mmCIF file of C-alpha atoms and ligand atoms in Angstrom:
data_model
loop_
_atom_site.group_PDB
_atom_site.id
_atom_site.type_symbol
_atom_site.label_atom_id
_atom_site.label_comp_id
_atom_site.label_asym_id
_atom_site.label_seq_id
_atom_site.Cartn_x
_atom_site.Cartn_y
_atom_site.Cartn_z
ATOM 1 C CA MET W 1 25.857 -3.326 11.041
ATOM 2 C CA LEU W 2 23.497 -6.163 11.950
ATOM 3 C CA ILE W 3 20.431 -5.476 14.097
ATOM 4 C CA LYS W 4 21.577 -8.135 16.576
ATOM 5 C CA GLU W 5 24.719 -6.089 17.210
ATOM 6 C CA LEU W 6 22.655 -2.953 17.862
ATOM 7 C CA GLY W 7 20.024 -4.624 20.075
ATOM 8 C CA GLU W 8 16.235 -4.316 20.228
ATOM 9 C CA PHE W 9 15.967 -1.217 22.366
ATOM 10 C CA ASN W 10 18.568 0.753 20.452
ATOM 11 C CA LEU W 11 16.853 -0.215 17.230
ATOM 12 C CA ILE W 12 13.461 1.009 18.482
ATOM 13 C CA LYS W 13 15.097 4.255 19.608
ATOM 14 C CA ARG W 14 16.817 4.660 16.255
ATOM 15 C CA LEU W 15 13.668 3.960 14.201
ATOM 16 C CA SER W 16 11.381 6.118 16.295
ATOM 17 C CA ALA W 17 13.874 8.991 16.624
ATOM 18 C CA GLY W 18 12.933 10.256 13.167
ATOM 19 C CA LEU W 19 9.189 10.288 13.867
ATOM 20 C CA LYS W 20 7.702 13.736 14.316
ATOM 21 C CA PRO W 21 4.030 13.597 15.257
ATOM 22 C CA THR W 22 1.830 15.803 13.117
ATOM 23 C CA ARG W 23 -1.567 15.096 14.641
ATOM 24 C CA GLU W 24 -2.978 16.653 17.789
ATOM 25 C CA GLY W 25 -4.587 13.656 19.480
ATOM 26 C CA ILE W 26 -1.460 11.952 20.866
ATOM 27 C CA ILE W 27 -1.631 12.059 24.671
ATOM 28 C CA ALA W 28 1.000 9.303 25.054
ATOM 29 C CA GLY W 29 2.934 7.959 22.070
ATOM 30 C CA ILE W 30 6.021 5.779 21.637
ATOM 31 C CA GLY W 31 7.832 5.036 24.883
ATOM 32 C CA ASP W 32 4.944 4.269 27.193
ATOM 33 C CA ASP W 33 3.231 0.916 27.798
ATOM 34 C CA ALA W 34 0.528 1.811 25.295
ATOM 35 C CA ALA W 35 -0.456 4.781 23.172
ATOM 36 C CA ALA W 36 -3.194 7.055 24.486
ATOM 37 C CA LEU W 37 -5.072 8.871 21.735
ATOM 38 C CA ALA W 38 -7.900 11.399 21.997
ATOM 39 C CA SER W 39 -11.154 9.913 20.660
ATOM 40 C CA PRO W 40 -12.376 11.852 17.659
ATOM 41 C CA GLU W 41 -15.507 13.615 18.863
ATOM 42 C CA GLY W 42 -18.609 12.863 16.844
ATOM 43 C CA LYS W 43 -16.694 10.562 14.518
ATOM 44 C CA LEU W 44 -16.428 6.822 14.119
ATOM 45 C CA LEU W 45 -13.115 5.129 14.777
ATOM 46 C CA ILE W 46 -12.012 2.856 11.901
ATOM 47 C CA VAL W 47 -9.381 0.167 12.464
ATOM 48 C CA THR W 48 -7.618 -2.075 9.963
ATOM 49 C CA THR W 49 -4.607 -4.369 10.048
ATOM 50 C CA ASP W 50 -2.499 -6.187 7.464
ATOM 51 C CA MET W 51 0.411 -8.571 7.712
ATOM 52 C CA LEU W 52 3.186 -9.061 5.163
ATOM 53 C CA VAL W 53 5.544 -12.022 5.231
ATOM 54 C CA GLU W 54 8.829 -12.374 3.356
ATOM 55 C CA ASP W 55 8.520 -14.702 0.340
ATOM 56 C CA VAL W 56 4.724 -14.656 0.618
ATOM 57 C CA HIS W 57 4.054 -10.955 -0.007
ATOM 58 C CA PHE W 58 7.445 -9.704 -1.086
ATOM 59 C CA ARG W 59 10.858 -10.982 -2.066
ATOM 60 C CA LEU W 60 14.020 -9.263 -0.918
ATOM 61 C CA LYS W 61 15.419 -10.084 -4.367
ATOM 62 C CA THR W 62 12.897 -7.898 -6.216
ATOM 63 C CA ALA W 63 11.670 -5.263 -3.745
ATOM 64 C CA LYS W 64 13.803 -2.675 -1.958
ATOM 65 C CA PRO W 65 13.175 -2.241 1.787
ATOM 66 C CA PHE W 66 11.904 1.295 1.106
ATOM 67 C CA GLU W 67 9.291 -0.115 -1.292
ATOM 68 C CA ILE W 68 8.253 -2.871 1.139
ATOM 69 C CA GLY W 69 7.738 -0.252 3.838
ATOM 70 C CA TRP W 70 5.779 2.012 1.497
ATOM 71 C CA LYS W 71 3.548 -0.774 0.255
ATOM 72 C CA SER W 72 2.743 -2.213 3.670
ATOM 73 C CA MET W 73 1.544 1.207 4.805
ATOM 74 C CA ALA W 74 -0.248 1.890 1.484
ATOM 75 C CA ALA W 75 -2.330 -1.299 1.784
ATOM 76 C CA ASN W 76 -3.645 -0.216 5.179
ATOM 77 C CA ILE W 77 -4.291 3.382 4.120
ATOM 78 C CA SER W 78 -6.292 2.058 1.176
ATOM 79 C CA ASP W 79 -8.555 0.067 3.515
ATOM 80 C CA ILE W 80 -9.342 3.175 5.578
ATOM 81 C CA ALA W 81 -10.029 5.138 2.374
ATOM 82 C CA ALA W 82 -12.429 2.445 1.163
ATOM 83 C CA MET W 83 -14.581 3.057 4.264
ATOM 84 C CA GLY W 84 -14.754 6.751 3.354
ATOM 85 C CA GLY W 85 -12.373 7.745 6.167
ATOM 86 C CA GLU W 86 -9.131 9.579 6.855
ATOM 87 C CA PRO W 87 -6.171 7.561 8.177
ATOM 88 C CA THR W 88 -4.733 8.853 11.467
ATOM 89 C CA TYR W 89 -2.450 6.658 13.633
ATOM 90 C CA ALA W 90 -0.380 3.573 12.821
ATOM 91 C CA PHE W 91 1.172 0.772 14.906
ATOM 92 C CA VAL W 92 4.080 -0.937 13.209
ATOM 93 C CA SER W 93 5.150 -4.399 14.385
ATOM 94 C CA ILE W 94 8.145 -5.966 12.701
ATOM 95 C CA GLY W 95 9.989 -9.268 12.901
ATOM 96 C CA PHE W 96 13.594 -9.015 11.716
ATOM 97 C CA THR W 97 15.927 -11.987 11.282
ATOM 98 C CA ARG W 98 19.275 -12.297 13.063
ATOM 99 C CA GLN W 99 20.922 -11.528 9.718
ATOM 100 C CA THR W 100 18.948 -8.329 9.023
ATOM 101 C CA LYS W 101 21.096 -5.219 8.719
ATOM 102 C CA VAL W 102 20.282 -1.990 10.530
ATOM 103 C CA GLU W 103 20.316 -0.214 7.146
ATOM 104 C CA PHE W 104 17.481 -2.497 6.004
ATOM 105 C CA ALA W 105 15.386 -1.467 9.013
ATOM 106 C CA ASP W 106 16.215 2.199 8.366
ATOM 107 C CA GLU W 107 15.102 1.991 4.736
ATOM 108 C CA LEU W 108 11.961 -0.015 5.532
ATOM 109 C CA TYR W 109 10.995 2.643 8.031
ATOM 110 C CA ALA W 110 11.888 5.455 5.612
ATOM 111 C CA GLY W 111 9.412 4.007 3.071
ATOM 112 C CA MET W 112 6.663 3.759 5.682
ATOM 113 C CA LYS W 113 7.357 7.243 6.934
ATOM 114 C CA GLU W 114 7.345 8.797 3.481
ATOM 115 C CA ILE W 115 3.832 7.608 2.660
ATOM 116 C CA ALA W 116 2.649 8.119 6.241
ATOM 117 C CA ASP W 117 3.701 11.772 6.013
ATOM 118 C CA ILE W 118 1.886 12.253 2.712
ATOM 119 C CA TYR W 119 -1.393 11.129 4.310
ATOM 120 C CA SER W 120 -0.778 12.702 7.762
ATOM 121 C CA VAL W 121 -0.468 9.339 9.497
ATOM 122 C CA ASP W 122 1.508 9.301 12.757
ATOM 123 C CA ILE W 123 3.284 6.098 13.812
ATOM 124 C CA VAL W 124 2.558 5.892 17.553
ATOM 125 C CA GLY W 125 3.726 2.420 18.529
ATOM 126 C CA GLY W 126 4.475 -1.122 17.527
ATOM 127 C CA ASP W 127 6.585 -4.073 18.475
ATOM 128 C CA THR W 128 9.990 -5.299 17.358
ATOM 129 C CA VAL W 129 10.911 -8.969 17.544
ATOM 130 C CA SER W 130 13.245 -11.481 15.970
ATOM 131 C CA ALA W 131 11.748 -13.934 13.476
ATOM 132 C CA PRO W 132 12.944 -16.611 11.032
ATOM 133 C CA GLN W 133 11.733 -14.442 8.117
ATOM 134 C CA ILE W 134 10.891 -10.777 7.865
ATOM 135 C CA VAL W 135 7.298 -10.126 8.966
ATOM 136 C CA ILE W 136 5.591 -6.741 8.992
ATOM 137 C CA ASN W 137 2.252 -6.062 10.625
ATOM 138 C CA ILE W 138 0.711 -2.615 10.494
ATOM 139 C CA SER W 139 -2.440 -1.644 12.319
ATOM 140 C CA LEU W 140 -3.926 1.611 11.181
ATOM 141 C CA LEU W 141 -6.585 3.753 12.796
ATOM 142 C CA GLY W 142 -8.754 6.192 10.926
ATOM 143 C CA GLU W 143 -11.809 8.324 11.475
ATOM 144 C CA VAL W 144 -14.957 9.122 9.569
ATOM 145 C CA GLU W 145 -18.101 11.180 10.135
ATOM 146 C CA PRO W 146 -20.981 8.688 10.646
ATOM 147 C CA GLU W 147 -22.796 10.050 7.579
ATOM 148 C CA ASN W 148 -19.741 9.492 5.364
ATOM 149 C CA LEU W 149 -19.073 5.872 6.281
ATOM 150 C CA ILE W 150 -19.347 3.793 3.087
ATOM 151 C CA ARG W 151 -19.930 0.058 3.480
ATOM 152 C CA ARG W 152 -19.690 -2.772 0.978
ATOM 153 C CA SER W 153 -23.331 -3.529 1.598
ATOM 154 C CA GLY W 154 -25.177 -0.539 0.151
ATOM 155 C CA ALA W 155 -25.355 -1.323 -3.587
ATOM 156 C CA LYS W 156 -28.875 -1.084 -5.069
ATOM 157 C CA ILE W 157 -30.367 -2.673 -8.169
ATOM 158 C CA GLY W 158 -29.822 -0.307 -11.109
ATOM 159 C CA ASP W 159 -26.696 1.319 -9.619
ATOM 160 C CA ALA W 160 -23.711 1.879 -11.879
ATOM 161 C CA LEU W 161 -20.477 0.097 -10.959
ATOM 162 C CA LEU W 162 -17.382 2.312 -11.258
ATOM 163 C CA VAL W 163 -13.638 2.154 -10.705
ATOM 164 C CA THR W 164 -10.995 4.832 -10.170
ATOM 165 C CA GLY W 165 -7.888 4.924 -12.370
ATOM 166 C CA ASP W 166 -6.598 1.915 -14.313
ATOM 167 C CA LEU W 167 -6.438 -1.745 -13.324
ATOM 168 C CA GLY W 168 -4.002 -4.603 -13.755
ATOM 169 C CA GLY W 169 -0.860 -2.490 -13.447
ATOM 170 C CA ALA W 170 0.219 -3.973 -10.132
ATOM 171 C CA ASP W 171 -0.074 -7.582 -11.273
ATOM 172 C CA ALA W 172 1.643 -6.722 -14.551
ATOM 173 C CA GLY W 173 4.464 -5.177 -12.488
ATOM 174 C CA LEU W 174 4.702 -8.351 -10.429
ATOM 175 C CA ALA W 175 4.894 -10.435 -13.630
ATOM 176 C CA ILE W 176 7.756 -8.242 -14.876
ATOM 177 C CA LEU W 177 9.737 -8.942 -11.700
ATOM 178 C CA GLU W 178 8.856 -12.619 -11.347
ATOM 179 C CA ASN W 179 9.662 -13.403 -14.998
ATOM 180 C CA ASN W 180 12.643 -11.074 -15.295
ATOM 181 C CA LEU W 181 11.033 -9.324 -18.282
ATOM 182 C CA GLU W 182 12.950 -6.565 -20.045
ATOM 183 C CA LEU W 183 10.342 -4.018 -18.990
ATOM 184 C CA ASN W 184 10.544 -1.561 -16.147
ATOM 185 C CA ASP W 185 7.006 -0.395 -15.364
ATOM 186 C CA THR W 186 6.804 -1.956 -11.888
ATOM 187 C CA LYS W 187 5.786 1.121 -9.937
ATOM 188 C CA LYS W 188 2.149 0.130 -9.367
ATOM 189 C CA HIS W 189 3.272 -3.159 -7.868
ATOM 190 C CA LEU W 190 6.074 -1.802 -5.710
ATOM 191 C CA MET W 191 4.705 1.566 -4.598
ATOM 192 C CA PRO W 192 0.909 1.706 -4.982
ATOM 193 C CA ILE W 193 -0.921 4.993 -4.351
ATOM 194 C CA PRO W 194 -4.019 4.645 -2.152
ATOM 195 C CA ARG W 195 -6.987 6.753 -3.267
ATOM 196 C CA VAL W 196 -7.702 8.658 -0.060
ATOM 197 C CA LYS W 197 -8.606 12.015 -1.598
ATOM 198 C CA GLU W 198 -10.863 10.395 -4.182
ATOM 199 C CA ALA W 199 -12.566 8.236 -1.557
ATOM 200 C CA ARG W 200 -13.229 11.234 0.691
ATOM 201 C CA ILE W 201 -14.791 13.230 -2.136
ATOM 202 C CA LEU W 202 -16.930 10.246 -3.121
ATOM 203 C CA ALA W 203 -18.014 9.621 0.475
ATOM 204 C CA LYS W 204 -18.855 13.266 1.142
ATOM 205 C CA SER W 205 -20.884 13.560 -2.075
ATOM 206 C CA GLY W 206 -23.621 11.488 -0.450
ATOM 207 C CA TYR W 207 -24.162 9.675 -3.764
ATOM 208 C CA VAL W 208 -21.985 6.598 -3.256
ATOM 209 C CA THR W 209 -23.962 3.569 -2.099
ATOM 210 C CA SER W 210 -21.145 1.034 -1.596
ATOM 211 C CA MET W 211 -17.357 0.991 -1.870
ATOM 212 C CA ILE W 212 -14.380 -1.383 -1.576
ATOM 213 C CA ASP W 213 -10.702 -1.112 -2.434
ATOM 214 C CA ILE W 214 -9.371 -3.390 -5.164
ATOM 215 C CA SER W 215 -6.781 -5.467 -3.355
ATOM 216 C CA ASP W 216 -7.675 -8.910 -4.717
ATOM 217 C CA GLY W 217 -8.661 -8.221 -8.331
ATOM 218 C CA LEU W 218 -11.853 -6.763 -9.788
ATOM 219 C CA ALA W 219 -13.641 -10.136 -10.019
ATOM 220 C CA SER W 220 -13.250 -10.801 -6.341
ATOM 221 C CA GLU W 221 -14.230 -7.275 -5.258
ATOM 222 C CA VAL W 222 -17.391 -7.153 -7.428
ATOM 223 C CA ASN W 223 -18.432 -10.401 -5.796
ATOM 224 C CA HIS W 224 -17.739 -8.991 -2.314
ATOM 225 C CA ILE W 225 -19.980 -5.974 -2.977
ATOM 226 C CA CYS W 226 -22.726 -8.183 -4.402
ATOM 227 C CA GLU W 227 -22.563 -10.684 -1.559
ATOM 228 C CA MET W 228 -22.727 -7.967 1.106
ATOM 229 C CA SER W 229 -25.411 -5.990 -0.757
ATOM 230 C CA GLY W 230 -27.552 -9.014 -1.657
ATOM 231 C CA THR W 231 -27.368 -8.208 -5.377
ATOM 232 C CA GLY W 232 -25.955 -9.470 -8.652
ATOM 233 C CA ALA W 233 -23.885 -7.482 -11.158
ATOM 234 C CA HIS W 234 -22.974 -7.427 -14.824
ATOM 235 C CA VAL W 235 -19.485 -6.324 -15.913
ATOM 236 C CA HIS W 236 -18.483 -5.303 -19.461
ATOM 237 C CA LYS W 237 -14.971 -6.551 -20.109
ATOM 238 C CA LYS W 238 -14.238 -4.021 -22.843
ATOM 239 C CA ASP W 239 -14.976 -1.168 -20.423
ATOM 240 C CA ILE W 240 -12.376 -2.231 -17.832
ATOM 241 C CA PRO W 241 -9.624 0.437 -17.960
ATOM 242 C CA LEU W 242 -6.229 -1.277 -18.230
ATOM 243 C CA SER W 243 -2.941 0.197 -17.023
ATOM 244 C CA ASP W 244 -0.338 1.123 -19.641
ATOM 245 C CA ASN W 245 1.963 -1.806 -18.866
ATOM 246 C CA VAL W 246 -0.723 -4.517 -19.050
ATOM 247 C CA ARG W 247 -0.934 -5.178 -22.802
ATOM 248 C CA GLN W 248 2.820 -5.406 -23.218
ATOM 249 C CA VAL W 249 3.253 -7.750 -20.237
ATOM 250 C CA ALA W 250 0.295 -9.830 -21.436
ATOM 251 C CA LYS W 251 2.075 -10.325 -24.769
ATOM 252 C CA TYR W 252 5.357 -11.317 -23.104
ATOM 253 C CA THR W 253 3.657 -13.765 -20.745
ATOM 254 C CA ASN W 254 1.044 -15.032 -23.186
ATOM 255 C CA ARG W 255 -1.838 -14.092 -20.885
ATOM 256 C CA ASN W 256 -5.146 -12.357 -21.490
ATOM 257 C CA PRO W 257 -4.660 -8.653 -20.624
ATOM 258 C CA TYR W 258 -7.972 -8.476 -18.761
ATOM 259 C CA ASP W 259 -6.903 -11.263 -16.405
ATOM 260 C CA PHE W 260 -4.407 -8.870 -14.798
ATOM 261 C CA ALA W 261 -7.259 -6.536 -13.845
ATOM 262 C CA LEU W 262 -9.817 -9.204 -12.969
ATOM 263 C CA TYR W 263 -7.705 -11.681 -11.037
ATOM 264 C CA GLY W 264 -4.395 -9.971 -10.281
ATOM 265 C CA GLY W 265 -5.116 -7.453 -7.602
ATOM 266 C CA GLU W 266 -3.051 -5.109 -5.462
ATOM 267 C CA ASP W 267 -4.066 -2.180 -7.637
ATOM 268 C CA TYR W 268 -5.541 -0.368 -4.608
ATOM 269 C CA GLU W 269 -7.993 1.486 -6.809
ATOM 270 C CA LEU W 270 -11.587 1.923 -5.594
ATOM 271 C CA LEU W 271 -14.647 0.033 -6.801
ATOM 272 C CA PHE W 272 -17.937 1.710 -5.913
ATOM 273 C CA THR W 273 -21.589 2.085 -6.859
ATOM 274 C CA CYS W 274 -23.953 5.026 -7.343
ATOM 275 C CA GLN W 275 -27.190 5.787 -9.158
ATOM 276 C CA PRO W 276 -26.586 6.142 -12.917
ATOM 277 C CA ASP W 277 -27.706 9.797 -12.941
ATOM 278 C CA LYS W 278 -24.883 10.676 -10.515
ATOM 279 C CA VAL W 279 -22.088 9.253 -12.700
ATOM 280 C CA LEU W 280 -21.447 12.420 -14.680
ATOM 281 C CA PHE W 281 -21.360 14.663 -11.619
ATOM 282 C CA LEU W 282 -18.978 12.359 -9.731
ATOM 283 C CA THR W 283 -16.737 11.873 -12.760
ATOM 284 C CA GLU W 284 -16.366 15.627 -13.270
ATOM 285 C CA GLU W 285 -15.955 16.323 -9.572
ATOM 286 C CA ILE W 286 -13.235 13.697 -9.068
ATOM 287 C CA PHE W 287 -11.371 14.709 -12.209
ATOM 288 C CA LYS W 288 -11.515 18.411 -11.342
ATOM 289 C CA LYS W 289 -10.286 17.905 -7.782
ATOM 290 C CA THR W 290 -7.799 15.030 -8.184
ATOM 291 C CA GLY W 291 -7.068 14.474 -11.884
ATOM 292 C CA THR W 292 -8.173 10.842 -11.436
ATOM 293 C CA LYS W 293 -10.588 9.377 -13.962
ATOM 294 C CA LEU W 294 -13.646 7.283 -13.146
ATOM 295 C CA THR W 295 -14.872 4.515 -15.444
ATOM 296 C CA VAL W 296 -18.215 2.707 -15.461
ATOM 297 C CA VAL W 297 -17.451 -1.009 -15.743
ATOM 298 C CA GLY W 298 -20.882 -2.484 -15.150
ATOM 299 C CA LYS W 299 -24.226 -2.362 -13.396
ATOM 300 C CA ILE W 300 -25.919 -3.832 -10.319
ATOM 301 C CA TYR W 301 -28.744 -6.335 -10.911
ATOM 302 C CA ALA W 302 -30.921 -8.554 -8.746
ATOM 303 C CA ALA W 303 -29.151 -11.341 -6.872
ATOM 304 C CA SER W 304 -31.035 -13.895 -8.946
ATOM 305 C CA LEU W 305 -29.094 -12.746 -12.023
ATOM 306 C CA SER W 306 -25.797 -13.518 -10.190
ATOM 307 C CA VAL W 307 -22.466 -11.915 -11.085
ATOM 308 C CA THR W 308 -21.625 -12.053 -14.777
ATOM 309 C CA ILE W 309 -19.167 -10.679 -17.314
ATOM 310 C CA GLU W 310 -19.694 -9.959 -21.014
ATOM 311 C CA ASP W 311 -16.763 -10.256 -23.405
ATOM 312 C CA ASP W 312 -16.116 -8.551 -26.773
ATOM 313 C CA SER W 313 -18.312 -10.993 -28.682
ATOM 314 C CA SER W 314 -21.266 -10.375 -26.279
ATOM 315 C CA LYS W 315 -20.757 -13.788 -24.699
ATOM 316 C CA ILE W 316 -21.932 -13.739 -21.074
ATOM 317 C CA THR W 317 -20.284 -15.976 -18.459
ATOM 318 C CA PRO W 318 -20.313 -16.100 -14.647
ATOM 319 C CA LEU W 319 -17.688 -13.880 -13.013
ATOM 320 C CA TYR W 320 -16.215 -15.955 -10.228
ATOM 321 C CA PRO W 321 -14.163 -14.416 -7.420
ATOM 322 C CA ARG W 322 -10.980 -16.130 -8.570
ATOM 323 C CA GLY W 323 -8.596 -13.835 -6.692
ATOM 324 C CA TYR W 324 -5.592 -14.817 -4.653
ATOM 325 C CA ASP W 325 -6.186 -17.346 -1.879
ATOM 326 C CA HIS W 326 -3.305 -17.679 0.570
ATOM 327 C CA PHE W 327 -4.055 -21.303 1.274
ATOM 328 C CA ALA W 328 -4.760 -22.374 -2.297
ATOM 329 C CA ASN W 329 -1.689 -20.955 -3.994
ATOM 330 C CA SER W 330 1.991 -20.699 -3.155
ATOM 331 C CA ASN W 331 2.928 -17.865 -5.510
ATOM 332 C CA ILE W 332 3.928 -14.497 -4.207
ATOM 333 C CA ASN W 333 1.136 -11.947 -3.995
ATOM 334 C CA LYS W 334 -1.337 -10.050 -1.916
ATOM 335 C CA THR W 335 -1.110 -7.968 1.194
ATOM 336 C CA SER W 336 -4.576 -8.614 2.492
HETATM 337 P P1 ADP I 401 6.678 -3.425 25.584
HETATM 338 O O1 ADP I 401 7.746 -4.073 26.380
HETATM 339 O O2 ADP I 401 5.643 -2.717 26.397
HETATM 340 O O3 ADP I 401 6.133 -4.304 24.492
HETATM 341 P P2 ADP I 401 8.564 -2.321 23.772
HETATM 342 O O4 ADP I 401 9.895 -2.266 24.447
HETATM 343 O O5 ADP I 401 8.300 -3.418 22.837
HETATM 344 O O6 ADP I 401 7.414 -2.208 24.854
HETATM 345 O O7 ADP I 401 8.350 -0.954 22.996
HETATM 346 C C1 ADP I 401 8.716 0.289 23.569
HETATM 347 C C2 ADP I 401 7.973 1.381 22.846
HETATM 348 O O8 ADP I 401 8.384 1.391 21.502
HETATM 349 C C3 ADP I 401 6.462 1.197 22.835
HETATM 350 O O9 ADP I 401 5.880 2.480 22.890
HETATM 351 C C4 ADP I 401 6.192 0.569 21.491
HETATM 352 O O10 ADP I 401 4.887 0.892 21.026
HETATM 353 C C5 ADP I 401 7.272 1.213 20.644
HETATM 354 N N1 ADP I 401 7.721 0.398 19.513
HETATM 355 C C6 ADP I 401 8.306 -0.834 19.533
HETATM 356 N N2 ADP I 401 8.614 -1.248 18.290
HETATM 357 C C7 ADP I 401 8.225 -0.263 17.456
HETATM 358 C C8 ADP I 401 8.257 -0.083 16.063
HETATM 359 N N3 ADP I 401 8.732 -1.015 15.220
HETATM 360 N N4 ADP I 401 7.764 1.069 15.557
HETATM 361 C C9 ADP I 401 7.247 2.011 16.376
HETATM 362 N N5 ADP I 401 7.189 1.912 17.682
HETATM 363 C C10 ADP I 401 7.671 0.794 18.237
HETATM 364 MG MG1 MG I 402 7.385 -5.173 22.806
#
């Protein structure tokens, strides 16, 4: 059945019927003029929003509606995690076309709900409209204790620069789909896992000085931290941990494997800084509690030394934030 046959209000009823609130702060949820939520006492409210547009951020040809729903929620959850917080309530606004089937909406919502449930996020409102292409906007609230808020701006000279997990896997997955490669490791592109548990442990340790999630590629994010912290940084290329699928996809596409990690993005791993003598403690702590590895990829220097990268032959070059720019490039990519 097409959505236009069902109608807007029946669709909203159908999509929201399956939502069972898990959190305690909902005074008024879906069905009123606005949601009313209890303010978290003694905590800061964090708010983030992301918009995804058909053929800019996803293609219906290569991504299932479930995956599109999952990923749009994952991107927002990752932003809350990067601030050191816990995600709480989501608002989901969607534009469907006149040709969109009800089953598409069901599956899109199922993907959002699945990841929302994993991270105890309640969907408490949104908007549903008709649009020439499918558009999804999620706004996500979160909360954090003031002492655990981690900004991009806290990096200090001498700090180590670390990442969680492996990088490049999402962009390699995208390359598999866009080039029709005979490979199937597309999971990191289609259904990324935000690092909420890791981010919370890092934030609560008191040792992390700055943090950001890697949505636009490592090069871009290192530059963001340095710009906000008033520092420079030096990255060692050989230390960047690459996802399993990267080398194979790099061979197929004739690209440098490290470019997937540096300039690809959408990995939704964390990039953060801490004093070098805290690296071992944090690495053991994160591995013990989450199974996720941490890797030192570089170090923070004075701003006058700028942001640089050293390759295998010890050649040092500037590391420019050559990530994805929506207005400079027409290829499919990025959610933020
Ligand atoms: P309004 O006319 O005030 O904009 P709507 O008829 O658009 O209200 O929405 C009715 C209720 O359904 C509101 O609580 C709104 O937040 C919620 N809602 C609308 N679309 C969605 C959606 N896609 N997901 C979740 N809640 C939605
Ligand atoms: Mg409305």
